[in-house]
CSV table of C-alpha atoms and ligand atoms in Angstrom, one decimal:
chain,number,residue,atom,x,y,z
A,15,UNK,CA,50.6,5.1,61.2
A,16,UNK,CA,51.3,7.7,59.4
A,17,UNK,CA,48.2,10.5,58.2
A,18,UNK,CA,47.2,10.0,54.8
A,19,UNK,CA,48.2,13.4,52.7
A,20,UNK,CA,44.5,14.0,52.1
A,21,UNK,CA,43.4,14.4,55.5
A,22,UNK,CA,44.4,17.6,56.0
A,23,UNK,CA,42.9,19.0,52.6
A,24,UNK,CA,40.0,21.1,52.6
A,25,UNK,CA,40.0,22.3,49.1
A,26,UNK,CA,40.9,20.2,45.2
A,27,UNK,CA,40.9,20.8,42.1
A,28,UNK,CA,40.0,18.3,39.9
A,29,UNK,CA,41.2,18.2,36.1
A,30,UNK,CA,40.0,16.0,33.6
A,31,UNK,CA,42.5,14.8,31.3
A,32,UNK,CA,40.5,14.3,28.5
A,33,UNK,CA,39.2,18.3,28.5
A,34,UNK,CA,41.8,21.2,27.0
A,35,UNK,CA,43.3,23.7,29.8
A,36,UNK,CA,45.7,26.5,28.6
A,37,UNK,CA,49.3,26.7,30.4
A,38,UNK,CA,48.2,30.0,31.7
A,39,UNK,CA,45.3,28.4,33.2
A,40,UNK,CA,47.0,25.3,34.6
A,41,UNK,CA,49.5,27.2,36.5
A,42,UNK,CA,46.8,29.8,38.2
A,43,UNK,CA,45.1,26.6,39.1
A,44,UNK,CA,48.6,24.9,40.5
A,45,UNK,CA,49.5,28.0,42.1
A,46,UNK,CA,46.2,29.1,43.6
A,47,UNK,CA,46.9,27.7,47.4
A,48,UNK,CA,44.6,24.4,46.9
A,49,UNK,CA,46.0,21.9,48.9
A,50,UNK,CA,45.6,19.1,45.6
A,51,UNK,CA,44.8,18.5,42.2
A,52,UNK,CA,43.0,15.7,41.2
A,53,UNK,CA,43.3,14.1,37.8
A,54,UNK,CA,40.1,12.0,36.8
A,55,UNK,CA,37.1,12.0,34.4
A,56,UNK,CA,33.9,10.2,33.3
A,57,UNK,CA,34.8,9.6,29.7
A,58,UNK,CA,37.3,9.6,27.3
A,59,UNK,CA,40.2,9.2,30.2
A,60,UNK,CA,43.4,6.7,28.8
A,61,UNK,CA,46.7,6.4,29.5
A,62,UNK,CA,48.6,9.0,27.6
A,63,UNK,CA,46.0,11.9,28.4
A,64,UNK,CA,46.5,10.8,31.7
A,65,UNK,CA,50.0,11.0,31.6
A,66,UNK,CA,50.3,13.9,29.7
A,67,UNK,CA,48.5,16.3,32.4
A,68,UNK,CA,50.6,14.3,35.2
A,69,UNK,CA,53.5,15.8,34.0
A,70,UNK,CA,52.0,19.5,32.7
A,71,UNK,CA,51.3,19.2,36.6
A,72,UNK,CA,54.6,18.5,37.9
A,73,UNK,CA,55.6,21.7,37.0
A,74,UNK,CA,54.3,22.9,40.3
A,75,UNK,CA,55.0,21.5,44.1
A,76,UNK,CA,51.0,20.6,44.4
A,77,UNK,CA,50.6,17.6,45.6
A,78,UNK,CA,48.8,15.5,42.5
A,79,UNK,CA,46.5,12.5,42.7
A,80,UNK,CA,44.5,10.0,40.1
A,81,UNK,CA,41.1,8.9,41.1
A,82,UNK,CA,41.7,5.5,38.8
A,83,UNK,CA,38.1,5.3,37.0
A,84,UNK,CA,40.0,2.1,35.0
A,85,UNK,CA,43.2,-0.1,35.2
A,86,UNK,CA,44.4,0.6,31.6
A,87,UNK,CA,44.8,4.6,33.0
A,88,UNK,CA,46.4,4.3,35.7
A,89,UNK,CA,49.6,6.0,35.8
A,90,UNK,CA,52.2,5.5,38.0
A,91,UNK,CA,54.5,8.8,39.4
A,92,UNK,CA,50.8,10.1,41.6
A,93,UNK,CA,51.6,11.6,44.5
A,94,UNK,CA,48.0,9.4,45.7
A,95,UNK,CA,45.7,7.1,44.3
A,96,UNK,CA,41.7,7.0,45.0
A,97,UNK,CA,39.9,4.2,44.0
A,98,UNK,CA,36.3,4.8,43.6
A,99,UNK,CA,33.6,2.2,44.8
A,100,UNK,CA,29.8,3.2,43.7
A,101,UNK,CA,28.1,2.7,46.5
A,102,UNK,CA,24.9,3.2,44.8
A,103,UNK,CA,25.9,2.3,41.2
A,104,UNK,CA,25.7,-1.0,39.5
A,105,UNK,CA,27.5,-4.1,40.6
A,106,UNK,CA,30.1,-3.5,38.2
A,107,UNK,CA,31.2,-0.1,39.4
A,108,UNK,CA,30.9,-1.2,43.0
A,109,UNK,CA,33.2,-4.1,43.0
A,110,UNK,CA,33.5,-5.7,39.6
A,111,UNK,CA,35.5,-3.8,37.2
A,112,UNK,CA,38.1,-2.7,40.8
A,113,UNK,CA,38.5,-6.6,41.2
A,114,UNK,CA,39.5,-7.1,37.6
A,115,UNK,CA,41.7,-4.4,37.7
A,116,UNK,CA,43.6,-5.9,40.5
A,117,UNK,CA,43.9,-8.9,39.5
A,118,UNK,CA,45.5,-7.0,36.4
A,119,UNK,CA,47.7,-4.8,38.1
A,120,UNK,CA,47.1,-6.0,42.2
A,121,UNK,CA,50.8,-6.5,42.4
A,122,UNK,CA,51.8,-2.8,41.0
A,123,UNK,CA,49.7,-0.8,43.1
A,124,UNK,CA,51.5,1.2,45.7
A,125,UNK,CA,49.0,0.3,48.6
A,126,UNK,CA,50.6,3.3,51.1
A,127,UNK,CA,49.6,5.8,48.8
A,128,UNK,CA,45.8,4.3,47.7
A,129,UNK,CA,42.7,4.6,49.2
A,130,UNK,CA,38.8,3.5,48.4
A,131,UNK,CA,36.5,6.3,48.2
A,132,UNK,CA,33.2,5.8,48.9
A,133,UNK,CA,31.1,7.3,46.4
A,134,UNK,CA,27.7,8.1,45.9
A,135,UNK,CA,26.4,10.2,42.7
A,136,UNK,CA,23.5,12.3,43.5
A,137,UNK,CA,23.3,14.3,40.5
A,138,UNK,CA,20.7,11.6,38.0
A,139,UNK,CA,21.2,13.8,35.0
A,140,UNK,CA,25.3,13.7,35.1
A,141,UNK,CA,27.7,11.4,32.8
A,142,UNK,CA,28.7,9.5,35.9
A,143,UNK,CA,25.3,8.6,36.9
A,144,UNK,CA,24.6,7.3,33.5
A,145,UNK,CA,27.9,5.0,33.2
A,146,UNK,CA,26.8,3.5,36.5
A,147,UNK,CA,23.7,2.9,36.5
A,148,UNK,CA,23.7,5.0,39.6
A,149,UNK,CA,20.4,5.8,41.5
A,150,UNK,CA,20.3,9.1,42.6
A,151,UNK,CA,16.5,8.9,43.6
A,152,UNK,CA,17.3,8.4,47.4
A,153,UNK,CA,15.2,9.0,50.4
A,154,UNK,CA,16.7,9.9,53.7
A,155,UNK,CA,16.8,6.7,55.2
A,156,UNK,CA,18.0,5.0,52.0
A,157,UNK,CA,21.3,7.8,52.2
A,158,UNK,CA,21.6,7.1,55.9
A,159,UNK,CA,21.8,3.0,54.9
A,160,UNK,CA,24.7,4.0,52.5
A,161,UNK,CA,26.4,6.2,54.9
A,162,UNK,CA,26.6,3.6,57.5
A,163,UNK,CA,27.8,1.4,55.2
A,164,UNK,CA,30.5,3.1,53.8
A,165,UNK,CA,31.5,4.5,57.2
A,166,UNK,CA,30.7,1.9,59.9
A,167,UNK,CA,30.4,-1.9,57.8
A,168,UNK,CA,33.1,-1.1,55.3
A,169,UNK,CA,35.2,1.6,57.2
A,170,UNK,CA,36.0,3.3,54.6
A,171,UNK,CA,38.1,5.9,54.8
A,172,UNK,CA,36.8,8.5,52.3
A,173,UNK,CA,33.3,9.8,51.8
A,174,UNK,CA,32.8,10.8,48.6
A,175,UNK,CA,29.3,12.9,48.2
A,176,UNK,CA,29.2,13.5,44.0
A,177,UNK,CA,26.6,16.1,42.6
A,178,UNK,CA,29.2,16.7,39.3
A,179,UNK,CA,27.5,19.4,37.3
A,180,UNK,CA,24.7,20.5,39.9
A,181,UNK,CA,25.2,21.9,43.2
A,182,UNK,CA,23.7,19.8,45.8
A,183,UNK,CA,21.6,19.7,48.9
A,184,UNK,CA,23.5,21.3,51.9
A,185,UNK,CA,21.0,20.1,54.2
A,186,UNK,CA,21.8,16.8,53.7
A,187,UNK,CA,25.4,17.0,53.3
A,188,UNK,CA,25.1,18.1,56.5
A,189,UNK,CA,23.2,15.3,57.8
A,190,UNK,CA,25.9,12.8,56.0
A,191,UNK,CA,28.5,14.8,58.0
A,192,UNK,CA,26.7,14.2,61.6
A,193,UNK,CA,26.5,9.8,61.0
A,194,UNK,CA,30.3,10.2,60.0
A,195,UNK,CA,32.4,8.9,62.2
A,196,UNK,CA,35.8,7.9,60.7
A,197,UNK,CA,35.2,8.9,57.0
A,198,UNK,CA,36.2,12.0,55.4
A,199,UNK,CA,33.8,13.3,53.7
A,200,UNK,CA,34.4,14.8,50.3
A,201,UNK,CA,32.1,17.2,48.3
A,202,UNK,CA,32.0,17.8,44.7
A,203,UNK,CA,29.3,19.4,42.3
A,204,UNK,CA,28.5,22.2,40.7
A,205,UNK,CA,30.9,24.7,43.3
A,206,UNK,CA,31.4,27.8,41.2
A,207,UNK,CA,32.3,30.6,43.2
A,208,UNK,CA,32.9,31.5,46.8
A,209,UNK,CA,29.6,31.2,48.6
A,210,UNK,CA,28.8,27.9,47.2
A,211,UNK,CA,32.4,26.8,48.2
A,212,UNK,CA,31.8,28.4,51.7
A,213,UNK,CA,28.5,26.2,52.4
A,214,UNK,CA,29.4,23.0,50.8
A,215,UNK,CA,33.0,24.0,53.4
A,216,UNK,CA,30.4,24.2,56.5
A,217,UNK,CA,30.4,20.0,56.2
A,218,UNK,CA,33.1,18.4,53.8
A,219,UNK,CA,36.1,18.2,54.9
A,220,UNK,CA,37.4,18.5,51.7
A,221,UNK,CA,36.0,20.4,48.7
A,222,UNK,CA,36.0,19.6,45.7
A,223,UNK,CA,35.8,22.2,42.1
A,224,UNK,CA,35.4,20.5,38.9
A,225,UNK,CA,34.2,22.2,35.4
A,226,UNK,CA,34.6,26.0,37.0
A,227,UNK,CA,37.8,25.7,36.4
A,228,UNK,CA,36.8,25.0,32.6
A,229,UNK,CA,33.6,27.4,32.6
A,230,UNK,CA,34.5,30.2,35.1
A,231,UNK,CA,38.3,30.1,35.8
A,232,UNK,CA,38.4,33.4,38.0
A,233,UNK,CA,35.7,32.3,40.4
A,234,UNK,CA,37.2,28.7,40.4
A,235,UNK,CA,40.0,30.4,42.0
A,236,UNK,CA,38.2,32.1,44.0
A,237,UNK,CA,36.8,29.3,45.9
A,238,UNK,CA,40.1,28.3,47.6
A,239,UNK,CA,40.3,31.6,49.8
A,240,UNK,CA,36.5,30.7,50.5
A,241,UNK,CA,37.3,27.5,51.5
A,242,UNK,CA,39.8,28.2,53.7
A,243,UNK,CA,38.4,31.3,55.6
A,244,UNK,CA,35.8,28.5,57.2
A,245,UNK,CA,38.9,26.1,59.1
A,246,UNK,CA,37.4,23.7,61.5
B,14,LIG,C1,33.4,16.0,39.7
B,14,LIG,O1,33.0,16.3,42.1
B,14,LIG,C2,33.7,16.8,41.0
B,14,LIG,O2,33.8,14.7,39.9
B,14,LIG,C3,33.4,18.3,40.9
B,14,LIG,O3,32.1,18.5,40.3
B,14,LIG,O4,32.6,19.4,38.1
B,14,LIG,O5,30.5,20.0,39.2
B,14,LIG,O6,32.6,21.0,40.0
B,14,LIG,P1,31.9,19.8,39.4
C-alpha cells in the first residue's frame, strides 16, 4: 500500500476558515517550506468559508487538507481528509455525530485519501474542550489507557495530542511517543516560535502551528526551519 502523504510531514499549518488572513500572509504561510496546510476550526466553520480558503490555497503547490469537524463542511477538491474522533470527549464527538455524517455522505467520501485521527484535547480552558465536553483532567495512567486505545485496540493511524491555545507538557508527550507503536503522533498547542517548535519536534512526528500564524506571523514562520533542523 501506498504511504499516506502525511507520513512524511513533520511540520502544518493549520488555518481556520472562519478567522481573516491577508493574501500577503497566506502566501508567506504557503510558501514557508511546511510540508501541509490544514484547513479546520472549532466554531463558525461552513461550507463556503471552507471552500473559499481551499481555493485562496490552491494558489500554491502545498499539499492542502480538511480536518472535517462536520458533514455539512466538508468540501471536496482536499488534497486529504482527517476525521477527528474525541477520544476523551463526549459520546457525540467520539462516534455520534462521524456516524451521522456518513450515513449522510458515507458514499462520497474518498476513503484513499481519509483518515481517523485520534484526538485527545488537553488544554480544559480551550473552545474545543468546551464543544466536547472533553476531560482534560487526566492522570498518567488514564492517558496511557487512551493511548493504547487509540494505538493498539483501535489502530489508529494518527495520534492527535491537542493543547490548542496553551503549550503543553513535553514530558508527557514524550511518554505518549514511547507506548506508540503504529500511530503518528501529532502535536498542536500553543507553538509560537522556534524553541517551542523544536521541543514539541523532539516527539511528534508532525507539528502542528495554529493561531501564531494569526498572532505572531514571523515567528509562525519561523517554526518550520525549527522543525526541520531536528529530522529523526
Ligand atoms: C489547533 O492544534 C492546533 O487545533 C494548533 O494549536 O492554535 O495553539 O497553535 P494552536
Amino acid at each position: 500500500m501506498k504511504p499516506a502523504i502525511y507520513e512524511n510531514w513533520r511540520h502544518a499549518f493549520k488555518l481556520d476558515p472562519d478567522k481573516e488572513l491577508s493574501d500577503e500572509a497566506l502566501e508567506a504561510v504557503c510558501t514557508s517550506g511546511t510540508d501541509a496546510v490544514i484547513v479546520g476550526g472549532s466554531s463558525g466553520v461552513t461550507y463556503d468559508n471552507t471552500n473559499e480558503l481551499l481555493s485562496r490555497i490552491r494558489r500554491y503547490p502545498v499539499p492542502c487538507a480538511l480536518e472535517a469537524s462536520s458533514g455539512e463542511a466538508a468540501v471536496p477538491g482536499f488534497d486529504y481528509y482527517f476525521i477527528p474522533l474525541v477520544l476523551n470527549g463526549e459520546a457525540e464527538w467520539l462516534v455520534r455525530r462521524q456516524l451521522e455524517a456518513l450515513r449522510l455522505y458515507g458514499v462520497f467520501i474518498p476513503w484513499e485519501q481519509t483518515a481517523a485521527e485520534g484526538y485527545v484535547i488537553l488544554n480544559g480552558a480551550s473552545e474545543a474542550a468546551r464543544r466536547t465536553g472533553a476531560e482534560t483532567e487526566l492522570d498518567a495512567e488514564q492517558i496511557e489507557a487512551i493511548v493504547r486505545m487509540a494505538d493498539r485496540l483501535m489502530r489508529l493511524p494518527i495520534l492527535y495530542i491537542e493543547y490548542s491555545g496553551v503549550f503543553g507538557d513535553m514530558e508527557r508527550l514524550g511518554r505518549i511517543r514511547e507506548l506508540l507503536t503504529g500511530a503518528r503522533l501529532f502535536y498542536g498547542g500553543g507553538i509560537d516560535g522556534p524553541e517551542k517548535a523544536r521541543a514539541a519536534a523532539a516527539w511528534a512526528h508532525t507539528v502542528i502551528v495554529g493561531n501564531a500564524v494569526y498572532d505572531k506571523l514571523n515567528e509562525a514562520l519561523s517554526t518550520v526551519a525549527a522543525v526541520k533542523e531536528n529530522i529523526d
